[in-house]
Phi, psi and omega in degrees: 000139178271104184289348182268354183300128180062019182276130171291144176243089186254318183221142176295339179293344179279358183248132175276169176300318180299318179293319178298317180294326175295320177296318180296319179295319178293326177294319175303317181296316184293328176293322184279344182295146170299139181307326179291320177293320181300321183287355177274345189298314181234033178302128179085359179266153181235131176259128175257137179232141178231107181246103179273356175232154179300143177204139173247294186297312186296312182295312181293328177296316177295317179297315179296319178299314181295320178295323183293337179254019170090003181264180178236166181227147173209155178161200185245118177251349181220105186294343180292343179251017181245174181287354174297334177291341177269358179103009179296136182284160175300320181301314181293320179297318179297317180298316180294314180296328178294330177292325186272348189222169180263341175207155187231131176251129184233132166238129186211146183286346184267135173300140178085357185295319182289322177297318177298315181298324181293334178280337180272320187278143173263009174244154181299139181248134178246124180281115177256022180126110179241104179055228178261011187283281189214167175213075192298323181289333174293319180296320178297318175299316181295314180296320179296320179299315178300314181298317182289318186277330181253356178068005178191169171239317178303137174089359183273153170261119187238122176257131177243120190233142176124228183270096182268351180276312186258347185283104184293335177296329181296315183293316178297318179297317180296318177298319179293318179294340177298346177276356186234164179267092184228159176251113186251134175247121179259117189238119184199165168298155181307319184286350182242024176296161179303142185294137184297332181289347180256343187294330181299310179298317184291318182294339178295332189237355188213144174266127177216154173239154181245143183206161174253351187249109178294323183300334181289343187239344194304324184280352181261342192282141171270329180225129172247114182254111186259138177233152178278158172285123189277079185307320186292347183259358179281129177289341183225120183297330178299322178294323177297315183297333179293330185248354179304133178071023181299324181227131175228118179270110178242186182296333178298320178284319180301322181292345177268352184279161173302151183300324184255015178286158181235150178247126179241159177201131180290343181063151006283151173264156175248282179223013186278345170231122179294143180296339179290345177282338187305326184268006176278157180289344180282333186287116182235013186289331176282326173296322176303317178296322178294317177300329180299324176299317184284322178292324178289324174298320178296312180299318178294316180298320179287322182292328189258000180234118185303322182258016180073206178213000000 
């Protein structure tokens, strides 16, 4: 039985280690499939997307993933050209999109929006970012990248650096890492430390230390996960300007890293990783984006097929 069939994907906390490993195994399979076989997985299925916030990688990744498994996509990528400008509620928009599609992907600036949409929709809802809460498919992509590039997750030293307060990818990744035996270093400006309301849940499953100095940890890390400072989530631009450019990963830092360590980033980057790092063997953030297409194709294939693929 396919336990993922018709399953909403709202929080990474809803997935056990065993379930994550099944997704990774299925992703390996989908990568190895002949393109013609792959396009049979969701032939005739339609993915609906609602993006109330700007997105490049996530939306295009979902569209590309759906096309690769034979399905089609339709939806709203710019709310300025949708009926939301006329005052249509999120609930009504979700209901209408559910009529037109077999699964729904939602990105919205409000916390709780994806959970709310899943209660409204009679089709499975996938959270592509809800406020400052979570981004579960990004975390699955991140974990899969670590597994593929490091051949394991258990036993690794993982540094997460940047905006830990507002970066929703950080929370999903930490919840996901809670299924594994890892040593996590959280590195950020004091004002951008992980939110206290989330530390209780995270500390139950993961050991982490907090620091403001990346240089103190760089030579020990197996994985360096870099995040941008989330300018759009700051209530006061002056506060943003105080922390802008707090960390920049350049060749000087890369040269201090372990030979086989990897650098990840959910993207988009601004100035937190120098472009001169792109050609180093440690840089895996573009490969990470490629893996995202396959993990999302896997999630869609499992969600939309009763017997899996």
